[in-house]
Amino acid sequence: MRRVLIVLLTMLVLGGCNHSKPIEGPRAISFVSQYNRALVENVEDLREHELKLYGSYLLDGRTARLFDAERLYYNEELPGWDYDNTQYWISKAQYHFCAIYPYVAPCTFSDVEGKVTIANYEGSTGGPDVLYAVAKRDLAVNEDFSTVPLHFRHACAALQFNLINASNATLTDVRNIRLVGLHNKGHFSFDVNGAVSWQLDNSTIG
């Protein structure tokens, strides 16, 4: 009888352990791009040229680089944005992320300033527009391990023209047009707080 009671008590103790909270492993950092049709008319263009990602984190007064021109590409199997150098959230760290489209844009990133600079960008070559996004995540305030949204914005403004003749009638058939004296090259910078600046080159087109 005593042996039976011991077995029953052991089963009850082990059964109670099943209600304990499971130990969670490291969680990978993931991203999702957010934009509208006014920003990107064809989503396939965004996926074709891919994204460039920079990122760093601050922990115990020290800053460490997490992503250094990491290539973000669209993975149809997920589906969603993916990257090869998988990184995991570190508890209590403060994170900053900067993304650029297209991936081929020539960029540098400063950990100290938290600033990305795109040098010698030519805005009249007919290539893809430059988009940028910043994101922050402070795990010391909130243990949020969810997917990081990248809200993209335009680095340039599109020019539109309304051509009229001497009678102020709109011209609908224009065979050739040329713009001269416009600055078409410059250095674009943005930081982790979303502040942006342009430094135009002295050269002009035409």
Coordinates of N, CA and C in Angstrom, one line a residue:
M1 N 0.8 -1.2 0.0 CA 0.0 0.0 0.0 C 0.9 1.3 0.0
R2 N 1.9 1.3 0.8 CA 2.8 2.4 0.9 C 3.5 2.6 -0.5
R3 N 3.8 1.5 -1.1 CA 4.5 1.6 -2.4 C 3.6 2.3 -3.4
V4 N 2.3 1.9 -3.4 CA 1.3 2.5 -4.3 C 1.1 4.0 -4.1
L5 N 1.1 4.4 -2.8 CA 1.0 5.8 -2.5 C 2.2 6.6 -3.0
I6 N 3.3 6.1 -2.9 CA 4.6 6.7 -3.3 C 4.5 6.9 -4.8
V7 N 4.1 5.9 -5.6 CA 4.0 6.0 -7.0 C 3.0 7.1 -7.4
L8 N 1.8 7.1 -6.8 CA 0.8 8.1 -7.1 C 1.3 9.5 -6.8
L9 N 2.0 9.8 -5.7 CA 2.5 11.1 -5.3 C 3.5 11.5 -6.4
T10 N 4.4 10.6 -6.8 CA 5.4 10.9 -7.8 C 4.7 11.3 -9.1
M11 N 3.7 10.7 -9.5 CA 3.0 11.0 -10.7 C 2.3 12.4 -10.7
L12 N 1.8 12.7 -9.5 CA 1.2 14.0 -9.3 C 2.2 15.1 -9.4
V13 N 3.4 14.9 -8.8 CA 4.4 15.9 -8.8 C 4.9 16.1 -10.2
L14 N 5.2 15.0 -11.0 CA 5.6 15.2 -12.3 C 4.6 15.8 -13.2
G15 N 3.3 15.5 -13.0 CA 2.2 16.0 -13.7 C 2.1 17.5 -13.5
G16 N 2.4 18.0 -12.3 CA 2.4 19.4 -12.0 C 3.5 20.2 -12.7
C17 N 4.6 19.5 -13.0 CA 5.7 20.2 -13.7 C 5.3 20.5 -15.2
N18 N 4.4 19.8 -15.8 CA 4.0 20.1 -17.1 C 3.4 21.4 -17.4
H19 N 2.9 22.1 -16.3 CA 2.3 23.4 -16.4 C 3.3 24.5 -16.3
S20 N 4.6 24.2 -16.1 CA 5.6 25.3 -16.0 C 5.8 25.9 -17.4
K21 N 6.3 27.2 -17.4 CA 6.5 27.9 -18.6 C 7.7 27.4 -19.4
P22 N 7.5 27.1 -20.7 CA 8.6 26.5 -21.5 C 9.7 27.6 -21.6
I23 N 11.0 27.1 -21.7 CA 12.1 28.0 -21.9 C 12.2 28.4 -23.4
E24 N 12.2 29.7 -23.6 CA 12.2 30.2 -25.0 C 13.7 30.4 -25.5
G25 N 13.9 30.0 -26.7 CA 15.2 30.1 -27.3 C 15.4 31.5 -27.9
P26 N 16.6 31.8 -28.5 CA 16.8 33.1 -29.2 C 15.9 33.3 -30.3
R27 N 15.5 34.5 -30.5 CA 14.5 34.9 -31.6 C 15.2 35.7 -32.7
A28 N 15.1 35.3 -33.9 CA 15.7 35.9 -35.0 C 15.1 37.2 -35.3
I29 N 15.9 38.2 -35.8 CA 15.4 39.5 -36.2 C 14.9 39.4 -37.6
S30 N 13.7 39.9 -37.8 CA 13.1 39.8 -39.1 C 12.5 41.2 -39.5
F31 N 12.2 41.4 -40.8 CA 11.8 42.7 -41.3 C 10.6 42.6 -42.3
V32 N 9.8 43.6 -42.3 CA 8.8 43.7 -43.3 C 8.8 45.1 -43.9
S33 N 8.7 45.3 -45.2 CA 8.7 46.6 -45.8 C 7.2 47.1 -45.9
Q34 N 7.0 48.4 -45.6 CA 5.7 49.0 -45.7 C 5.8 50.2 -46.6
Y35 N 4.9 50.3 -47.6 CA 4.8 51.3 -48.6 C 3.4 51.3 -49.2
N36 N 3.1 52.3 -50.0 CA 1.9 52.3 -50.7 C 2.1 52.5 -52.2
R37 N 1.1 52.5 -53.0 CA 1.2 52.6 -54.5 C 1.8 53.9 -54.9
A38 N 1.6 55.0 -54.1 CA 2.1 56.3 -54.5 C 3.6 56.3 -54.3
L39 N 4.2 55.4 -53.5 CA 5.6 55.3 -53.2 C 6.2 54.3 -54.2
V40 N 5.7 53.1 -54.3 CA 6.2 52.1 -55.2 C 5.1 51.6 -56.1
E41 N 5.1 52.0 -57.4 CA 4.0 51.6 -58.3 C 4.0 50.1 -58.6
N42 N 5.2 49.5 -58.7 CA 5.3 48.1 -59.0 C 6.2 47.5 -57.9
V43 N 5.6 46.6 -57.1 CA 6.3 46.0 -56.0 C 7.4 45.1 -56.5
E44 N 7.3 44.6 -57.8 CA 8.3 43.7 -58.4 C 9.6 44.5 -58.5
D45 N 9.5 45.8 -58.7 CA 10.8 46.6 -58.9 C 11.5 46.6 -57.5
L46 N 10.8 46.7 -56.4 CA 11.4 46.7 -55.1 C 12.1 45.4 -54.9
R47 N 11.5 44.3 -55.2 CA 12.1 43.0 -55.0 C 13.2 42.7 -56.0
E48 N 13.2 43.2 -57.2 CA 14.2 43.0 -58.2 C 15.5 43.6 -57.7
H49 N 15.5 44.9 -57.3 CA 16.7 45.6 -56.9 C 17.1 45.3 -55.5
E50 N 16.3 44.8 -54.7 CA 16.6 44.4 -53.3 C 16.9 45.6 -52.4
L51 N 17.2 45.3 -51.1 CA 17.4 46.3 -50.1 C 18.7 46.2 -49.5
K52 N 19.3 47.3 -49.0 CA 20.6 47.3 -48.3 C 20.2 47.7 -46.8
L53 N 20.8 46.9 -45.9 CA 20.4 47.1 -44.5 C 21.7 47.4 -43.6
Y54 N 21.6 48.4 -42.8 CA 22.6 48.7 -41.8 C 21.9 48.6 -40.4
G55 N 22.6 48.2 -39.4 CA 22.0 48.2 -38.1 C 23.0 48.1 -37.0
S56 N 22.7 48.6 -35.8 CA 23.6 48.5 -34.7 C 22.8 48.5 -33.4
Y57 N 23.4 48.1 -32.3 CA 22.7 48.1 -31.0 C 23.6 48.6 -29.9
L58 N 23.0 49.2 -28.9 CA 23.7 49.7 -27.7 C 23.4 48.9 -26.5
L59 N 24.4 48.4 -25.8 CA 24.2 47.6 -24.6 C 25.3 47.9 -23.6
D60 N 25.0 48.2 -22.4 CA 26.0 48.5 -21.4 C 27.0 49.6 -21.8
G61 N 26.4 50.6 -22.5 CA 27.3 51.7 -22.9 C 28.2 51.5 -24.1
R62 N 28.0 50.3 -24.7 CA 28.9 50.0 -25.9 C 28.0 49.8 -27.1
T63 N 28.5 50.3 -28.3 CA 27.8 50.2 -29.5 C 28.4 49.1 -30.4
A64 N 27.7 48.3 -31.0 CA 28.2 47.2 -31.8 C 27.4 47.2 -33.2
R65 N 28.2 46.9 -34.2 CA 27.5 46.8 -35.6 C 26.9 45.5 -35.7
L66 N 25.6 45.5 -36.2 CA 24.9 44.3 -36.3 C 24.7 43.9 -37.8
F67 N 24.3 44.8 -38.6 CA 24.2 44.6 -40.0 C 25.1 45.6 -40.8
D68 N 25.9 45.2 -41.7 CA 26.8 46.0 -42.4 C 26.6 45.8 -43.9
A69 N 25.7 46.6 -44.5 CA 25.4 46.5 -45.9 C 24.8 45.1 -46.2
E70 N 24.0 44.6 -45.3 CA 23.4 43.3 -45.4 C 22.4 43.4 -46.6
R71 N 22.3 42.3 -47.4 CA 21.4 42.3 -48.5 C 20.1 41.7 -48.1
L72 N 19.0 42.5 -48.2 CA 17.7 42.0 -47.9 C 17.0 41.6 -49.2
Y73 N 16.6 40.3 -49.4 CA 16.0 39.9 -50.6 C 14.7 39.2 -50.3
Y74 N 13.8 39.2 -51.3 CA 12.5 38.6 -51.1 C 12.5 37.1 -51.3
N75 N 12.1 36.4 -50.3 CA 12.1 35.0 -50.3 C 10.7 34.5 -50.5
E76 N 10.4 33.9 -51.7 CA 9.1 33.5 -52.0 C 8.6 32.3 -51.1
E77 N 9.5 31.6 -50.5 CA 9.1 30.4 -49.7 C 8.6 30.9 -48.3
L78 N 9.0 32.1 -47.8 CA 8.5 32.5 -46.5 C 7.0 32.8 -46.5
P79 N 6.4 33.6 -47.3 CA 7.1 34.6 -48.2 C 7.4 35.9 -47.3
G80 N 8.4 36.6 -47.8 CA 8.8 37.8 -47.1 C 10.2 38.1 -47.3
W81 N 10.7 39.2 -46.6 CA 12.1 39.6 -46.8 C 13.0 38.7 -45.9
D82 N 14.1 38.4 -46.5 CA 15.1 37.4 -45.8 C 16.5 38.0 -46.0
Y83 N 17.4 37.4 -45.2 CA 18.8 37.7 -45.3 C 19.6 36.5 -44.8
D84 N 20.9 36.5 -45.2 CA 21.7 35.3 -44.9 C 22.4 35.3 -43.6
N85 N 22.8 36.4 -43.1 CA 23.6 36.5 -41.8 C 22.6 36.7 -40.7
T86 N 21.9 35.6 -40.3 CA 20.9 35.7 -39.3 C 21.4 36.2 -38.0
Q87 N 20.7 37.2 -37.4 CA 21.0 37.8 -36.2 C 19.8 37.7 -35.2
Y88 N 20.1 37.6 -33.9 CA 19.1 37.4 -32.9 C 19.0 38.6 -31.9
W89 N 17.8 38.8 -31.4 CA 17.6 39.8 -30.4 C 18.4 39.6 -29.2
I90 N 18.9 40.7 -28.6 CA 19.6 40.6 -27.3 C 18.8 41.4 -26.3
S91 N 18.5 40.7 -25.3 CA 17.6 41.4 -24.2 C 18.3 42.6 -23.7
K92 N 17.4 43.7 -23.5 CA 17.9 45.0 -22.9 C 18.7 45.9 -23.8
A93 N 18.9 45.4 -25.0 CA 19.7 46.3 -26.0 C 18.8 47.3 -26.7
Q94 N 19.4 48.4 -27.2 CA 18.7 49.4 -27.9 C 19.2 49.3 -29.4
Y95 N 18.2 49.1 -30.3 CA 18.5 48.8 -31.7 C 18.2 50.0 -32.6
H96 N 19.0 50.2 -33.7 CA 18.7 51.1 -34.7 C 18.9 50.4 -36.1
F97 N 18.0 50.6 -37.0 CA 18.1 50.0 -38.3 C 17.9 51.1 -39.4
C98 N 18.7 51.0 -40.5 CA 18.6 51.8 -41.6 C 18.5 51.0 -42.9
A99 N 17.6 51.2 -43.8 CA 17.5 50.5 -45.0 C 17.5 51.4 -46.2
I100 N 18.0 50.9 -47.3 CA 18.1 51.7 -48.5 C 17.7 50.9 -49.7
Y101 N 17.0 51.5 -50.6 CA 16.6 50.9 -51.9 C 17.1 51.8 -53.0
P102 N 17.8 51.3 -54.0 CA 18.2 49.9 -54.3 C 19.4 49.5 -53.5
Y103 N 19.7 48.2 -53.6 CA 20.9 47.6 -52.9 C 22.2 48.2 -53.4
V104 N 22.2 48.5 -54.7 CA 23.4 48.9 -55.4 C 23.8 50.4 -55.1
A105 N 23.0 51.1 -54.4 CA 23.3 52.5 -54.1 C 24.6 52.5 -53.2
P106 N 25.6 53.4 -53.6 CA 26.8 53.4 -52.9 C 26.7 54.1 -51.5
C107 N 26.8 53.4 -50.4 CA 26.5 53.9 -49.1 C 27.6 53.7 -48.1
T108 N 27.6 54.6 -47.1 CA 28.5 54.4 -45.9 C 27.6 54.6 -44.7
F109 N 28.0 54.0 -43.6 CA 27.2 54.1 -42.3 C 28.2 54.4 -41.2
S110 N 27.8 55.4 -40.4 CA 28.5 55.8 -39.2 C 27.8 55.3 -37.9
D111 N 28.5 54.4 -37.2 CA 27.9 53.9 -35.9 C 27.7 55.1 -34.9
V112 N 28.7 56.0 -34.9 CA 28.7 57.0 -33.9 C 27.6 58.0 -34.1
E113 N 27.4 58.4 -35.4 CA 26.4 59.4 -35.7 C 25.1 58.7 -36.0
G114 N 25.1 57.4 -36.3 CA 23.9 56.7 -36.7 C 23.4 57.2 -38.0
K115 N 24.3 57.5 -39.0 CA 23.9 58.2 -40.2 C 24.4 57.3 -41.4
V116 N 23.5 57.3 -42.4 CA 23.8 56.7 -43.7 C 24.0 57.8 -44.7
T117 N 25.1 57.7 -45.5 CA 25.4 58.6 -46.6 C 25.4 57.9 -47.9
I118 N 24.7 58.4 -48.9 CA 24.7 57.9 -50.3 C 25.5 59.0 -51.1
A119 N 26.7 58.6 -51.5 CA 27.5 59.6 -52.2 C 27.4 59.5 -53.7
N120 N 27.5 60.7 -54.3 CA 27.5 60.9 -55.8 C 26.3 60.2 -56.5
Y121 N 25.1 60.4 -55.9 CA 23.9 59.8 -56.5 C 23.5 60.7 -57.7
E122 N 23.3 60.1 -58.8 CA 22.8 60.8 -60.0 C 21.3 60.6 -60.2
G123 N 20.6 61.7 -60.2 CA 19.2 61.7 -60.2 C 18.5 61.8 -61.5
S124 N 19.3 61.8 -62.6 CA 18.7 61.9 -63.9 C 19.1 60.8 -64.9
T125 N 19.5 59.7 -64.3 CA 20.0 58.6 -65.2 C 18.9 57.6 -65.6
G126 N 17.7 57.8 -65.1 CA 16.6 56.9 -65.5 C 16.6 55.6 -64.7
G127 N 17.5 55.5 -63.7 CA 17.5 54.2 -62.9 C 16.5 54.3 -61.8
P128 N 16.5 53.3 -60.9 CA 15.6 53.2 -59.8 C 15.7 54.4 -58.9
D129 N 14.6 54.8 -58.3 CA 14.6 55.9 -57.3 C 15.2 55.4 -56.1
V130 N 15.6 56.4 -55.2 CA 16.2 56.0 -53.9 C 15.2 56.2 -52.9
L131 N 15.0 55.1 -52.1 CA 14.1 55.1 -51.0 C 14.9 54.7 -49.7
Y132 N 14.4 55.2 -48.6 CA 15.1 55.0 -47.4 C 14.1 54.7 -46.2
A133 N 14.6 54.0 -45.2 CA 13.7 53.7 -44.1 C 14.5 53.6 -42.8
V134 N 14.0 54.0 -41.7 CA 14.7 53.9 -40.4 C 13.7 53.2 -39.4
A135 N 14.3 52.5 -38.4 CA 13.5 51.9 -37.4 C 14.3 51.8 -36.1
K136 N 13.6 51.9 -35.0 CA 14.2 51.7 -33.7 C 13.5 50.6 -32.9
R137 N 14.2 50.0 -32.0 CA 13.6 49.1 -31.0 C 14.4 49.1 -29.7
D138 N 13.8 49.5 -28.6 CA 14.4 49.6 -27.3 C 13.9 48.4 -26.5
L139 N 14.7 47.4 -26.3 CA 14.3 46.2 -25.6 C 14.4 46.5 -24.1
A140 N 15.1 47.5 -23.7 CA 15.2 47.9 -22.3 C 13.9 48.4 -21.7
V141 N 13.1 49.0 -22.7 CA 11.8 49.6 -22.3 C 10.7 48.5 -22.5
N142 N 10.8 47.8 -23.6 CA 9.7 46.9 -24.0 C 10.4 45.7 -24.7
E143 N 10.2 44.5 -24.1 CA 10.7 43.3 -24.7 C 9.9 42.9 -26.0
D144 N 10.0 43.6 -27.0 CA 9.3 43.4 -28.3 C 10.2 42.7 -29.3
F145 N 9.9 41.5 -29.6 CA 10.7 40.7 -30.5 C 10.0 40.5 -31.8
S146 N 9.0 41.3 -32.1 CA 8.2 41.1 -33.3 C 9.0 41.6 -34.5
T147 N 8.4 41.4 -35.7 CA 9.0 41.8 -37.0 C 9.1 43.3 -37.0
V148 N 10.3 43.8 -37.5 CA 10.6 45.2 -37.6 C 10.0 45.8 -38.9
P149 N 9.1 46.8 -38.8 CA 8.5 47.4 -40.0 C 9.5 48.5 -40.5
L150 N 9.7 48.4 -41.8 CA 10.5 49.4 -42.5 C 9.6 50.3 -43.3
H151 N 9.4 51.5 -42.8 CA 8.5 52.5 -43.5 C 9.3 53.3 -44.5
F152 N 9.2 53.0 -45.8 CA 10.0 53.6 -46.8 C 9.5 55.0 -47.2
R153 N 10.5 55.9 -47.5 CA 10.2 57.3 -48.0 C 11.1 57.6 -49.2
H154 N 10.6 58.5 -50.0 CA 11.4 59.0 -51.1 C 12.6 59.9 -50.7
A155 N 13.8 59.7 -51.3 CA 14.9 60.6 -51.1 C 14.8 61.7 -52.1
C156 N 14.1 61.5 -53.2 CA 14.1 62.5 -54.2 C 12.6 62.9 -54.5
A157 N 12.4 64.0 -55.2 CA 11.1 64.4 -55.6 C 11.0 64.4 -57.1
A158 N 9.9 63.8 -57.6 CA 9.7 63.7 -59.0 C 9.3 65.1 -59.6
L159 N 9.8 65.4 -60.8 CA 9.5 66.6 -61.5 C 8.4 66.3 -62.5
Q160 N 7.4 67.2 -62.6 CA 6.3 67.0 -63.6 C 6.2 68.4 -64.3
F161 N 6.0 68.3 -65.6 CA 5.9 69.6 -66.4 C 4.5 69.6 -67.1
N162 N 4.0 70.8 -67.2 CA 2.8 71.0 -68.0 C 3.2 72.0 -69.1
L163 N 3.3 71.5 -70.3 CA 3.8 72.4 -71.5 C 2.6 73.0 -72.2
I164 N 2.7 74.3 -72.4 CA 1.6 75.0 -73.2 C 2.2 75.8 -74.3
N165 N 1.4 76.1 -75.3 CA 1.8 76.9 -76.4 C 1.5 78.4 -76.2
A166 N 1.7 79.2 -77.2 CA 1.5 80.6 -77.1 C 0.1 81.0 -76.8
S167 N -0.9 80.1 -77.1 CA -2.3 80.3 -76.8 C -2.7 79.7 -75.4
N168 N -1.7 79.3 -74.7 CA -2.0 78.7 -73.4 C -2.7 77.3 -73.5
A169 N -2.6 76.7 -74.6 CA -3.2 75.4 -74.8 C -2.2 74.3 -74.4
T170 N -2.6 73.3 -73.7 CA -1.7 72.3 -73.3 C -1.2 71.4 -74.5
L171 N 0.1 71.2 -74.5 CA 0.6 70.4 -75.6 C 0.6 69.0 -75.2
T172 N 0.0 68.2 -76.1 CA -0.2 66.7 -75.8 C 0.8 65.9 -76.6
D173 N 1.4 66.5 -77.6 CA 2.3 65.7 -78.5 C 3.7 66.4 -78.5
V174 N 4.6 66.0 -77.7 CA 5.9 66.6 -77.6 C 7.0 65.6 -78.0
R175 N 7.7 65.9 -79.1 CA 8.6 64.9 -79.6 C 10.0 64.9 -78.9
N176 N 10.4 66.1 -78.4 CA 11.7 66.2 -77.9 C 11.8 67.3 -76.9
I177 N 12.5 67.1 -75.7 CA 12.6 68.2 -74.7 C 13.9 68.0 -74.0
R178 N 14.5 69.1 -73.6 CA 15.8 69.0 -73.0 C 15.9 70.0 -71.8
L179 N 16.4 69.6 -70.7 CA 16.5 70.4 -69.5 C 18.0 70.7 -69.3
V180 N 18.3 72.0 -69.1 CA 19.7 72.4 -68.9 C 19.8 73.2 -67.6
G181 N 21.1 73.2 -67.1 CA 21.4 74.0 -65.9 C 20.9 73.5 -64.6
L182 N 20.4 72.2 -64.5 CA 19.9 71.6 -63.3 C 21.0 70.8 -62.6
H183 N 21.0 70.8 -61.3 CA 21.9 69.9 -60.5 C 21.3 68.5 -60.5
N184 N 22.1 67.6 -60.9 CA 21.7 66.2 -61.0 C 22.5 65.2 -60.2
K185 N 23.4 65.7 -59.3 CA 24.3 64.8 -58.6 C 24.4 65.4 -57.2
G186 N 24.5 64.6 -56.2 CA 24.6 65.1 -54.8 C 24.8 63.9 -53.8
H187 N 25.1 64.3 -52.5 CA 25.2 63.4 -51.4 C 24.0 63.5 -50.5
F188 N 23.4 62.3 -50.4 CA 22.2 62.3 -49.5 C 22.5 61.5 -48.2
S189 N 22.1 62.1 -47.1 CA 22.3 61.5 -45.8 C 21.0 61.5 -45.0
F190 N 20.9 60.5 -44.2 CA 19.8 60.4 -43.2 C 20.3 59.6 -42.0
D191 N 19.7 60.0 -40.9 CA 20.1 59.3 -39.6 C 19.0 58.5 -39.0
V192 N 19.3 57.8 -37.9 CA 18.3 56.9 -37.3 C 17.1 57.6 -36.7
N193 N 17.2 59.0 -36.6 CA 16.1 59.7 -36.1 C 15.2 60.2 -37.3
G194 N 15.6 59.9 -38.5 CA 14.8 60.3 -39.7 C 15.2 61.7 -40.3
A195 N 16.2 62.4 -39.7 CA 16.6 63.6 -40.2 C 17.4 63.4 -41.6
V196 N 17.1 64.2 -42.6 CA 17.7 64.0 -43.9 C 18.3 65.3 -44.4
S197 N 19.3 65.2 -45.3 CA 20.0 66.3 -45.8 C 20.5 66.0 -47.2
W198 N 20.6 67.0 -48.1 CA 21.2 66.9 -49.4 C 22.3 67.9 -49.5
Q199 N 23.4 67.4 -50.1 CA 24.5 68.3 -50.4 C 24.8 68.2 -51.9
L200 N 24.4 69.2 -52.7 CA 24.4 69.1 -54.1 C 25.8 69.3 -54.6
D201 N 26.2 68.6 -55.7 CA 27.4 68.8 -56.4 C 27.4 70.0 -57.3
N202 N 28.5 70.6 -57.6 CA 28.5 71.8 -58.4 C 28.2 71.6 -59.9
S203 N 28.3 70.4 -60.3 CA 28.0 70.1 -61.7 C 26.6 70.2 -62.0
T204 N 26.2 70.5 -63.3 CA 24.9 70.6 -63.8 C 24.8 69.9 -65.1
I205 N 23.5 69.6 -65.5 CA 23.3 68.9 -66.8 C 23.1 69.9 -67.9
G206 N 23.4 69.5 -69.1 CA 23.2 70.4 -70.2 C 24.5 71.0 -70.5

